[in-house]
Short mmCIF file of C-alpha atoms and ligand atoms in Angstrom, two decimals:
data_model
loop_
_atom_site.label_atom_id
_atom_site.label_comp_id
_atom_site.label_asym_id
_atom_site.label_seq_id
_atom_site.Cartn_x
_atom_site.Cartn_y
_atom_site.Cartn_z
CA MET A 1 18.44 36.00 14.33
CA VAL A 2 16.11 33.22 13.54
CA GLY A 3 13.81 35.73 11.80
CA LYS A 4 16.69 36.62 9.23
CA LEU A 5 17.08 32.98 8.36
CA SER A 6 13.38 32.24 8.06
CA GLY A 7 12.93 35.51 6.12
CA CYS A 8 11.60 33.52 3.16
CA LEU A 9 8.38 32.96 5.01
CA PRO A 10 7.29 35.81 7.13
CA ASP A 11 6.42 35.13 10.79
CA PRO A 12 2.67 35.44 11.22
CA HIS A 13 3.12 36.97 14.66
CA SER A 14 4.56 40.07 13.09
CA MET A 15 1.69 40.49 10.61
CA GLU A 16 0.15 43.37 12.53
CA THR A 17 3.12 45.70 11.70
CA ALA A 18 3.73 44.25 8.26
CA SER A 19 3.43 46.42 5.28
CA VAL A 20 0.95 45.70 2.57
CA LEU A 21 3.82 44.39 0.46
CA THR A 22 4.71 41.89 3.03
CA ARG A 23 1.05 40.79 3.47
CA ASN A 24 0.86 40.19 -0.24
CA ARG A 25 4.07 38.14 0.01
CA LEU A 26 2.66 36.09 2.82
CA GLN A 27 -0.47 35.48 0.82
CA ALA A 28 1.64 34.31 -2.13
CA ASP A 29 3.59 32.01 0.19
CA ARG A 30 0.43 30.31 1.23
CA GLU A 31 -0.59 29.68 -2.29
CA VAL A 32 0.56 26.53 -3.75
CA LYS A 33 3.62 26.67 -6.05
CA THR A 34 4.14 23.50 -8.02
CA SER A 35 7.82 23.99 -8.64
CA LEU A 36 9.79 24.51 -5.44
CA SER A 37 13.20 25.91 -4.86
CA ALA A 38 15.23 24.19 -2.10
CA SER A 39 18.60 25.06 -0.34
CA VAL A 40 20.17 21.92 1.12
CA PHE A 41 22.95 22.50 3.66
CA GLY A 42 25.22 19.51 3.89
CA ALA A 43 26.44 17.21 1.02
CA GLY A 44 26.96 14.06 3.05
CA PRO A 45 25.27 10.87 2.09
CA THR A 46 21.86 12.35 3.17
CA GLY A 47 22.01 15.84 1.68
CA ALA A 48 23.63 14.68 -1.57
CA LEU A 49 20.85 12.00 -2.14
CA LEU A 50 18.08 14.31 -1.17
CA ALA A 51 19.47 17.17 -3.48
CA LEU A 52 19.54 14.70 -6.36
CA GLY A 53 15.99 13.45 -5.73
CA LEU A 54 14.63 17.01 -5.35
CA ALA A 55 16.29 18.09 -8.63
CA ARG A 56 14.87 15.13 -10.45
CA LEU A 57 11.43 16.12 -9.19
CA GLY A 58 11.83 19.33 -10.98
CA CYS A 59 12.86 21.59 -8.02
CA SER A 60 15.55 24.19 -8.36
CA VAL A 61 18.11 23.22 -5.70
CA THR A 62 21.26 24.55 -4.32
CA LEU A 63 23.52 22.15 -2.34
CA GLN A 64 26.17 23.71 -0.07
CA ASP A 65 28.96 22.17 1.94
CA PRO A 66 32.12 23.67 3.35
CA LEU A 67 33.96 20.46 2.20
CA ASP A 68 35.13 20.24 -1.34
CA LEU A 69 34.61 17.22 -3.80
CA ASP A 70 37.63 15.44 -2.60
CA ALA A 71 37.05 15.75 1.13
CA LEU A 72 33.43 14.62 0.72
CA GLY A 73 34.58 11.37 -0.85
CA ARG A 74 37.57 10.60 1.41
CA ARG A 75 35.95 9.13 4.61
CA SER A 76 37.04 5.60 5.50
CA ARG A 77 33.81 3.92 6.48
CA ALA A 78 31.26 1.39 5.11
CA TYR A 79 27.54 1.43 5.52
CA ALA A 80 25.11 -1.49 6.01
CA ILE A 81 22.45 -0.96 3.47
CA THR A 82 18.97 -2.42 4.03
CA HIS A 83 16.07 -3.04 1.70
CA SER A 84 14.46 0.29 2.52
CA SER A 85 17.62 2.08 1.23
CA ARG A 86 17.83 -0.32 -1.85
CA ARG A 87 14.29 0.86 -2.80
CA LEU A 88 15.32 4.52 -2.55
CA LEU A 89 18.53 4.03 -4.63
CA GLN A 90 16.49 2.12 -7.20
CA ARG A 91 13.99 4.82 -7.37
CA LEU A 92 16.72 7.40 -7.99
CA ASP A 93 18.22 5.19 -10.65
CA LEU A 94 21.45 4.73 -8.69
CA TRP A 95 21.21 0.96 -7.82
CA ASP A 96 22.74 -0.46 -11.01
CA ASP A 97 25.75 1.77 -10.99
CA LEU A 98 26.38 0.95 -7.31
CA ARG A 99 25.98 -2.81 -7.85
CA PRO A 100 29.68 -3.58 -8.48
CA HIS A 101 30.54 -1.86 -5.07
CA LEU A 102 27.78 -3.59 -2.95
CA VAL A 103 29.04 -6.56 -1.00
CA PRO A 104 25.87 -8.68 -0.27
CA PHE A 105 25.44 -10.76 2.90
CA ARG A 106 22.97 -13.61 2.78
CA GLN A 107 23.23 -14.58 6.48
CA LEU A 108 23.30 -12.68 9.64
CA ARG A 109 24.71 -14.42 12.79
CA LEU A 110 23.41 -13.15 16.09
CA GLN A 111 25.21 -14.28 19.16
CA ASP A 112 25.20 -13.37 22.76
CA GLU A 113 28.53 -13.70 24.67
CA GLY A 114 26.64 -14.70 27.92
CA VAL A 115 24.34 -17.46 26.61
CA ALA A 116 24.56 -20.49 24.25
CA PRO A 117 21.76 -20.10 21.61
CA LEU A 118 22.94 -18.75 18.25
CA VAL A 119 20.51 -17.14 15.75
CA TRP A 120 21.09 -17.39 12.03
CA PHE A 121 18.99 -15.14 9.93
CA GLY A 122 18.89 -16.13 6.21
CA ALA A 123 17.30 -14.69 3.02
CA ASP A 124 14.37 -17.00 3.64
CA ASP A 125 13.47 -14.90 6.62
CA LEU A 126 12.87 -11.87 4.44
CA LYS A 127 9.46 -10.43 3.29
CA ALA A 128 8.62 -12.29 -0.05
CA THR A 129 9.38 -9.24 -2.37
CA ASN A 130 12.78 -8.70 -0.64
CA ARG A 131 13.45 -12.49 -0.77
CA ALA A 132 13.58 -12.16 -4.56
CA HIS A 133 16.92 -10.42 -4.12
CA GLY A 134 18.26 -13.30 -2.06
CA VAL A 135 20.21 -11.08 0.16
CA ILE A 136 19.55 -9.68 3.72
CA GLY A 137 21.55 -6.52 3.05
CA TRP A 138 24.60 -5.07 1.57
CA ILE A 139 27.78 -3.33 2.62
CA LEU A 140 28.67 -0.16 0.73
CA ASP A 141 31.85 1.73 1.10
CA HIS A 142 31.60 5.53 1.41
CA LYS A 143 33.96 6.39 -1.44
CA PRO A 144 32.14 4.75 -4.48
CA LEU A 145 28.82 5.99 -3.00
CA MET A 146 29.95 9.56 -2.79
CA ARG A 147 31.83 9.39 -6.09
CA LEU A 148 28.61 8.39 -7.93
CA LEU A 149 26.34 10.80 -5.95
CA LEU A 150 28.67 13.84 -6.72
CA HIS A 151 29.05 12.78 -10.31
CA ARG A 152 25.32 12.72 -10.79
CA LEU A 153 24.93 15.97 -9.02
CA GLU A 154 27.35 17.59 -11.36
CA GLN A 155 25.37 16.42 -14.39
CA GLN A 156 22.05 17.29 -12.98
CA SER A 157 20.40 20.39 -14.54
CA ASP A 158 18.71 22.97 -12.26
CA LEU A 159 21.10 22.16 -9.45
CA THR A 160 23.82 24.47 -8.08
CA LEU A 161 26.63 22.93 -6.22
CA ARG A 162 28.46 25.25 -3.76
CA LEU A 163 31.17 22.97 -2.27
CA GLY A 164 34.36 23.87 -0.61
CA HIS A 165 33.24 27.45 0.29
CA PRO A 166 32.99 28.55 3.96
CA PRO A 167 29.29 28.21 4.86
CA SER A 168 27.47 31.44 4.21
CA SER A 169 26.80 33.21 7.47
CA LEU A 170 23.59 31.90 9.00
CA HIS A 171 22.48 35.38 9.80
CA SER A 172 23.67 37.44 6.93
CA GLU A 173 21.70 38.95 4.16
CA SER A 174 23.34 36.42 1.79
CA ALA A 175 21.53 33.54 3.58
CA PRO A 176 19.65 31.84 0.77
CA CYS A 177 16.04 32.53 0.26
CA SER A 178 14.35 29.39 -1.04
CA ASP A 179 10.88 27.81 -0.62
CA LEU A 180 12.53 24.96 1.50
CA LEU A 181 15.68 25.40 3.74
CA ILE A 182 16.91 21.92 4.54
CA ALA A 183 19.49 21.10 7.11
CA ALA A 184 21.40 17.86 6.33
CA ASP A 185 24.51 19.21 8.11
CA GLY A 186 25.08 16.30 10.39
CA PRO A 187 24.86 15.54 14.22
CA ARG A 188 26.22 19.01 15.26
CA SER A 189 24.01 20.77 12.74
CA PRO A 190 24.77 24.50 12.82
CA HIS A 191 21.46 25.19 11.03
CA ARG A 192 19.48 23.32 13.73
CA LEU A 193 21.16 25.34 16.40
CA ALA A 194 20.69 28.59 14.56
CA TRP A 195 16.97 27.90 13.93
CA GLY A 196 16.41 27.10 17.56
CA PHE A 197 14.88 23.68 17.13
CA PRO A 198 14.31 21.81 20.35
CA PHE A 199 16.66 18.80 20.66
CA TRP A 200 16.83 15.92 22.98
CA SER A 201 20.28 14.11 23.32
CA ARG A 202 21.75 11.68 25.71
CA SER A 203 25.29 10.38 25.44
CA TYR A 204 25.82 6.65 25.76
CA ARG A 205 28.68 5.75 28.07
CA GLN A 206 29.67 3.63 25.12
CA GLY A 207 31.68 4.74 22.09
CA CYS A 208 32.57 2.70 19.13
CA LEU A 209 35.75 1.86 17.39
CA THR A 210 35.45 1.30 13.66
CA ALA A 211 38.29 -0.40 11.76
CA LYS A 212 38.70 -2.21 8.43
CA VAL A 213 40.61 -5.51 8.86
CA LEU A 214 41.58 -8.76 7.09
CA LEU A 215 39.91 -11.67 8.78
CA ARG A 216 40.31 -15.56 8.43
CA GLY A 217 37.62 -18.03 9.33
CA ALA A 218 34.46 -16.08 8.60
CA THR A 219 31.58 -17.71 6.91
CA PRO A 220 31.51 -16.43 3.33
CA GLY A 221 28.54 -14.12 2.75
CA ALA A 222 27.81 -13.65 6.36
CA ALA A 223 27.65 -10.65 8.66
CA TYR A 224 27.95 -10.95 12.51
CA GLU A 225 26.31 -9.11 15.40
CA PHE A 226 27.82 -10.24 18.74
CA PHE A 227 26.43 -9.00 22.01
CA ARG A 228 29.24 -8.58 24.58
CA SER A 229 28.75 -7.20 28.03
CA GLU A 230 30.71 -3.96 27.18
CA GLY A 231 28.58 -3.38 24.09
CA PRO A 232 27.59 -4.83 20.72
CA PHE A 233 30.27 -5.91 18.18
CA ALA A 234 29.53 -6.14 14.45
CA VAL A 235 31.63 -7.69 11.69
CA LEU A 236 30.60 -6.60 8.18
CA PRO A 237 31.99 -8.13 4.97
CA LEU A 238 33.65 -5.72 2.58
CA GLY A 239 34.58 -8.42 -0.08
CA GLY A 240 37.23 -11.10 -0.01
CA GLN A 241 38.76 -11.32 3.43
CA ALA A 242 38.28 -7.65 4.26
CA TYR A 243 35.78 -6.75 6.99
CA GLN A 244 34.73 -3.64 8.88
CA VAL A 245 34.52 -4.19 12.62
CA VAL A 246 32.28 -1.86 14.73
CA TRP A 247 33.32 -2.46 18.33
CA SER A 248 31.27 -0.79 20.96
CA ALA A 249 32.79 -0.34 24.46
CA PRO A 250 33.27 2.41 26.94
CA LEU A 251 34.45 5.51 24.98
CA ARG A 252 37.72 5.76 26.91
CA ARG A 253 38.56 2.20 26.00
CA CYS A 254 37.78 2.80 22.32
CA GLN A 255 40.04 5.78 22.37
CA ASP A 256 42.88 3.87 24.01
CA LEU A 257 42.35 1.01 21.40
CA ALA A 258 42.39 3.56 18.55
CA GLY A 259 45.82 4.75 19.82
CA LEU A 260 47.41 1.36 19.83
CA ASP A 261 49.95 0.23 17.21
CA PRO A 262 48.51 -2.08 14.67
CA ALA A 263 50.11 -5.32 16.16
CA ALA A 264 48.68 -4.60 19.67
CA LEU A 265 45.25 -3.71 18.29
CA LEU A 266 45.11 -6.95 16.33
CA ASP A 267 46.05 -8.86 19.46
CA ARG A 268 43.22 -7.20 21.39
CA LEU A 269 40.88 -7.89 18.52
CA ALA A 270 41.73 -11.55 18.52
CA THR A 271 40.44 -11.77 22.08
CA VAL A 272 37.08 -10.38 21.47
CA LEU A 273 36.14 -11.71 18.00
CA PRO A 274 33.37 -14.38 17.75
CA ASP A 275 34.70 -17.93 17.70
CA GLY A 276 36.69 -18.99 14.67
CA LEU A 277 37.54 -15.42 13.36
CA VAL A 278 41.17 -14.50 13.30
CA PRO A 279 42.43 -11.06 12.41
CA ASP A 280 45.44 -10.95 10.12
CA ALA A 281 46.02 -7.19 9.21
CA LEU A 282 44.71 -3.78 9.69
CA LEU A 283 43.58 -1.98 6.53
CA ASP A 284 42.97 1.63 7.78
CA GLN A 285 43.43 3.90 10.68
CA PRO A 286 40.85 2.94 13.42
CA MET A 287 38.53 5.60 14.63
CA ALA A 288 36.87 6.07 18.05
CA VAL A 289 33.52 7.83 17.96
CA PRO A 290 31.26 8.83 20.86
CA LEU A 291 27.67 7.54 20.70
CA GLN A 292 24.46 9.34 21.37
CA LEU A 293 20.84 8.82 21.23
CA SER A 294 19.29 12.03 20.03
CA LEU A 295 16.09 13.39 18.44
CA ALA A 296 14.59 16.69 17.38
CA PRO A 297 10.97 16.14 18.52
CA ARG A 298 10.01 18.54 15.75
CA LEU A 299 11.78 18.13 12.38
CA GLY A 300 10.22 21.12 10.61
CA HIS A 301 8.95 24.58 11.28
CA ARG A 302 7.75 27.08 8.70
CA ASN A 303 9.93 26.35 5.65
CA GLN A 304 12.86 24.81 7.59
CA LEU A 305 13.52 21.10 7.80
CA LEU A 306 15.87 18.68 9.49
CA VAL A 307 16.95 15.61 7.57
CA GLY A 308 19.40 12.77 8.42
CA GLU A 309 21.60 13.15 11.38
CA SER A 310 20.86 16.77 11.86
CA GLY A 311 17.57 15.57 13.33
CA HIS A 312 18.37 12.20 14.95
CA ARG A 313 21.10 9.76 15.83
CA CYS A 314 20.95 6.29 17.38
CA HIS A 315 23.33 3.54 18.35
CA PRO A 316 24.96 1.67 15.43
CA VAL A 317 23.62 -1.66 16.79
CA GLY A 318 21.46 -3.25 13.89
CA GLY A 319 23.04 -0.89 11.25
CA GLN A 320 20.09 1.64 11.24
CA GLY A 321 21.86 4.96 11.19
CA LEU A 322 22.19 5.85 7.47
CA ASN A 323 19.07 3.75 6.47
CA LEU A 324 17.01 5.91 8.84
CA CYS A 325 18.58 9.11 7.33
CA TRP A 326 17.53 7.78 3.88
CA ARG A 327 13.97 6.99 5.01
CA ASP A 328 13.73 10.74 5.85
CA VAL A 329 14.84 11.35 2.29
CA ALA A 330 12.25 8.95 0.76
CA ASP A 331 9.43 10.31 2.87
CA LEU A 332 10.32 14.05 2.04
CA LEU A 333 10.49 13.10 -1.75
CA ASP A 334 7.07 11.57 -1.60
CA LEU A 335 5.67 14.70 0.09
CA VAL A 336 7.30 17.03 -2.38
CA GLU A 337 5.89 14.94 -5.20
CA ARG A 338 2.49 15.11 -3.65
CA HIS A 339 2.87 18.84 -3.24
CA GLN A 340 3.29 19.04 -6.97
CA HIS A 341 0.19 17.06 -7.70
CA GLN A 342 -2.15 18.13 -5.01
CA SER A 343 -2.85 21.42 -3.39
CA MET A 344 -0.52 21.38 -0.43
CA SER A 345 1.19 24.49 0.93
CA VAL A 346 4.92 24.44 1.78
CA ARG A 347 3.97 24.81 5.52
CA ARG A 348 1.72 21.81 5.28
CA LEU A 349 4.31 19.82 3.59
CA VAL A 350 6.77 20.63 6.37
CA ARG A 351 4.29 19.82 9.19
CA ARG A 352 3.50 16.53 7.40
CA TYR A 353 7.17 15.59 7.03
CA SER A 354 7.76 16.21 10.76
CA ARG A 355 4.64 14.26 11.84
CA SER A 356 5.21 11.36 9.45
CA ARG A 357 8.86 10.75 10.38
CA LEU A 358 8.51 10.78 14.12
CA PRO A 359 6.93 7.29 14.74
CA ASP A 360 9.73 5.57 12.72
CA LEU A 361 12.40 7.51 14.36
CA LEU A 362 10.97 6.95 17.88
CA LEU A 363 10.48 3.22 17.31
CA VAL A 364 14.04 2.71 16.08
CA ALA A 365 15.50 4.82 18.80
CA LEU A 366 13.55 2.92 21.51
CA SER A 367 14.26 -0.54 20.11
CA THR A 368 18.00 0.04 19.66
CA ASP A 369 18.11 1.52 23.19
CA LEU A 370 16.26 -1.42 24.51
CA LEU A 371 18.55 -3.96 22.84
CA LEU A 372 21.58 -2.22 24.55
CA ARG A 373 19.95 -2.23 28.02
CA VAL A 374 18.94 -5.85 27.72
CA PHE A 375 22.21 -7.29 26.12
CA SER A 376 25.01 -4.98 27.28
CA ASN A 377 25.42 -6.61 30.78
CA ARG A 378 25.79 -9.92 32.62
CA SER A 379 22.78 -9.54 34.79
CA PRO A 380 21.91 -12.95 36.31
CA LEU A 381 18.26 -11.98 35.95
CA LEU A 382 18.45 -11.12 32.20
CA LEU A 383 20.72 -13.95 31.18
CA PRO A 384 17.97 -16.64 31.32
CA ILE A 385 15.47 -14.40 29.53
CA ARG A 386 18.09 -13.65 26.77
CA ALA A 387 18.79 -17.40 26.46
CA LEU A 388 15.08 -18.08 26.14
CA GLY A 389 14.44 -15.29 23.61
CA LEU A 390 17.32 -16.29 21.37
CA ALA A 391 16.37 -19.97 21.44
CA PHE A 392 12.79 -19.03 20.54
CA MET A 393 14.01 -16.83 17.65
CA GLN A 394 16.10 -19.65 16.30
CA ARG A 395 13.20 -22.11 16.39
CA VAL A 396 10.40 -19.83 15.26
CA PRO A 397 10.82 -18.51 11.65
CA ARG A 398 7.91 -16.02 12.10
CA LEU A 399 9.82 -14.30 14.94
CA ARG A 400 12.92 -13.98 12.68
CA ARG A 401 10.80 -12.54 9.92
CA VAL A 402 9.25 -9.92 12.15
CA ALA A 403 12.69 -8.89 13.52
CA LEU A 404 14.25 -8.77 10.01
CA GLN A 405 11.33 -6.78 8.62
CA ALA A 406 11.75 -4.18 11.40
CA MET A 407 15.49 -3.97 10.76
CA SER A 408 15.43 -4.09 6.94
CA ASP A 409 12.26 -2.25 5.97
CA GLY A 410 11.63 -0.24 9.16
CA PRO A 411 8.93 -0.77 11.77
CA MET A 412 6.37 1.44 10.04
CA THR A 413 6.03 -1.05 7.21
CA PHE A 414 3.94 -3.21 9.64
CA LEU A 415 1.29 -0.49 9.25
CA GLN A 416 1.83 0.67 5.74
CA ALA A 417 3.45 -1.52 2.97
CA PRO A 418 5.85 0.32 0.66
CA PRO A 419 4.64 0.76 -3.02
CA GLU A 420 6.98 -2.06 -4.18
CA TRP A 421 5.16 -4.63 -2.09
CA ARG A 422 1.83 -3.45 -3.40
CA SER A 423 3.02 -3.49 -6.99
CA GLY A 424 4.17 -7.16 -6.66
CA GLY A 425 7.87 -6.75 -6.38
CA ARG A 426 8.56 -4.02 -8.87
CA PRO A 427 10.73 -1.10 -7.50
CA ASP A 428 8.65 1.80 -6.09
CA GLY A 429 6.01 2.80 -8.70
CA VAL A 430 7.13 6.39 -9.21
CA GLN A 431 10.29 6.85 -11.18
CA LEU A 432 11.70 10.29 -10.59
C1 LIG B 501 33.66 8.66 12.75
C2 LIG B 501 32.31 8.04 12.31
C3 LIG B 501 32.33 6.77 11.74
C4 LIG B 501 31.09 6.23 11.44
N1 LIG B 501 31.11 5.04 10.94
C5 LIG B 501 29.95 4.44 10.42
C6 LIG B 501 30.11 3.08 9.89
O1 LIG B 501 30.90 2.39 9.95
N2 LIG B 501 28.89 2.65 9.37
C7 LIG B 501 27.64 3.26 9.37
O2 LIG B 501 26.71 2.90 8.82
N3 LIG B 501 27.75 4.64 9.84
C8 LIG B 501 28.79 5.22 10.42
N4 LIG B 501 28.75 6.38 10.93
C9 LIG B 501 27.45 7.14 10.87
C10 LIG B 501 27.34 7.76 9.46
O3 LIG B 501 28.49 8.39 9.11
C11 LIG B 501 26.09 8.60 9.45
O4 LIG B 501 24.86 7.86 9.63
C12 LIG B 501 25.96 9.34 8.10
O5 LIG B 501 27.16 10.01 7.81
C13 LIG B 501 24.90 10.43 8.24
O6 LIG B 501 24.85 11.19 7.07
P1 LIG B 501 24.44 12.66 7.05
O7 LIG B 501 24.59 13.04 5.62
O8 LIG B 501 23.12 12.87 7.67
O9 LIG B 501 25.50 13.47 7.95
P2 LIG B 501 26.99 13.67 7.66
O10 LIG B 501 27.63 12.49 6.95
O11 LIG B 501 27.62 13.96 9.02
O12 LIG B 501 27.13 14.87 6.76
C14 LIG B 501 26.98 16.25 7.10
C15 LIG B 501 27.62 17.27 6.08
O13 LIG B 501 27.26 18.54 6.47
C16 LIG B 501 28.31 19.38 6.26
N5 LIG B 501 28.25 20.62 7.04
C17 LIG B 501 28.61 20.90 8.28
N6 LIG B 501 28.33 22.18 8.62
C18 LIG B 501 27.69 22.75 7.48
C19 LIG B 501 27.19 24.04 7.21
N7 LIG B 501 27.18 25.00 8.15
N8 LIG B 501 26.64 24.24 6.04
C20 LIG B 501 26.62 23.32 5.11
N9 LIG B 501 27.10 22.02 5.32
C21 LIG B 501 27.62 21.77 6.46
C22 LIG B 501 29.52 18.51 6.58
O14 LIG B 501 30.73 19.01 5.98
C23 LIG B 501 29.05 17.14 6.07
O15 LIG B 501 29.54 16.91 4.75
C24 LIG B 501 29.95 7.03 11.39
C25 LIG B 501 29.90 8.29 11.84
C26 LIG B 501 31.14 8.83 12.39
C27 LIG B 501 31.11 10.27 12.87
#
């Protein structure tokens, strides 16, 4: 079955029995084609952004999703956007159009329920080029993001949108035959399963409840990350008095909370919010989601690639999820661009993508997991260490800078600076 799907690139193991025609085709596949064709499966925020970037690089792209335009834009959720995502959105010329919908936060308050010291991160703790923006991060609602992405996709030449159709059978002759087959079809990725990619996954005992609420008493322009013994709790500004809360707790408890009537849920919320925050009203239907730590140790094979949550997932603590998915997109676009300028075969591109993404994914997975292990408890052994760590962080700006760079730009920027930093603050050199 996998053979059918990967038919665009013949399996070298079957070469002995291959016809001359097939040999010639294999030879052609190994030669470098400058203009690639790509089929992207999944038009969520990752697949849609990637399809747009590939088309702007001159690739011929087909983007497929069983959901139609309406359904793709309808989710009620908001994403924390970091500077690594800001750079990609600027590079794809989306940033200015998104600006009216981006809610900036200039401060981030880190608090541990079990110990006294509070840490305030400010824009001064950012890397110099990020500091020019005066903002630690932004909150962006799913709806305007998808509206803009889908609008740009519709306008883009050399891009075919197949939305709202049942997915083409993964094993049928009608399966697309492109130079690159890219699964961006989310955490349950039917393509990853059909292609037989190895996958590690561990369910957290925690789930998370997401809800949009009206709050009183919050510091304007601040986001909150509050470590509680049952799990981290984030409060993200959506503009005015509207906030998104992301409440991690045992999954069963999250499901019970999601089933409560609004008044009862607001009462429960009032008991767990950081000091001074008072919930007034619920703005959407809360949702309980199970949480996992998962990673495909190989993100590419032959001409098949995993991008976004089809290849990895981590705990929402630190707001890394979508930003990590978009760093996959940025790295893949870099490689496709290099493929066009240098002699790099598709297979080499796929191998490089897989190798280059793993360190970032592993480091983020390990650090979010470590944060949970250290902070989601009331262990008398860990409490003094946590108190000392937070007190140090509040007193030593350098520590805050390191933590913020890892969160906002990604841990790999300690080894390799993004082009924006090298070009003195201008958006990434290459405009697609
Ligand atoms: C309920 C819920 C709430 C969340 N809340 C937040 C939040 O508040 N903040 C935050 O930052 N993150 C949140 N996340 C995580 C965030 O949604 C993900 O990080 C992000 O959606 C990942 O984007 P993606 O494009 O990789 O995958 P997805 O958004 O999952 O998109 C996958 C797409 O693939 C499509 N698809 C499925 N099967 C096929 C197929 N066979 N062929 C083609 N296409 C297919 C799907 O229809 C879907 O459109 C939440 C996740 C969930 C599940």
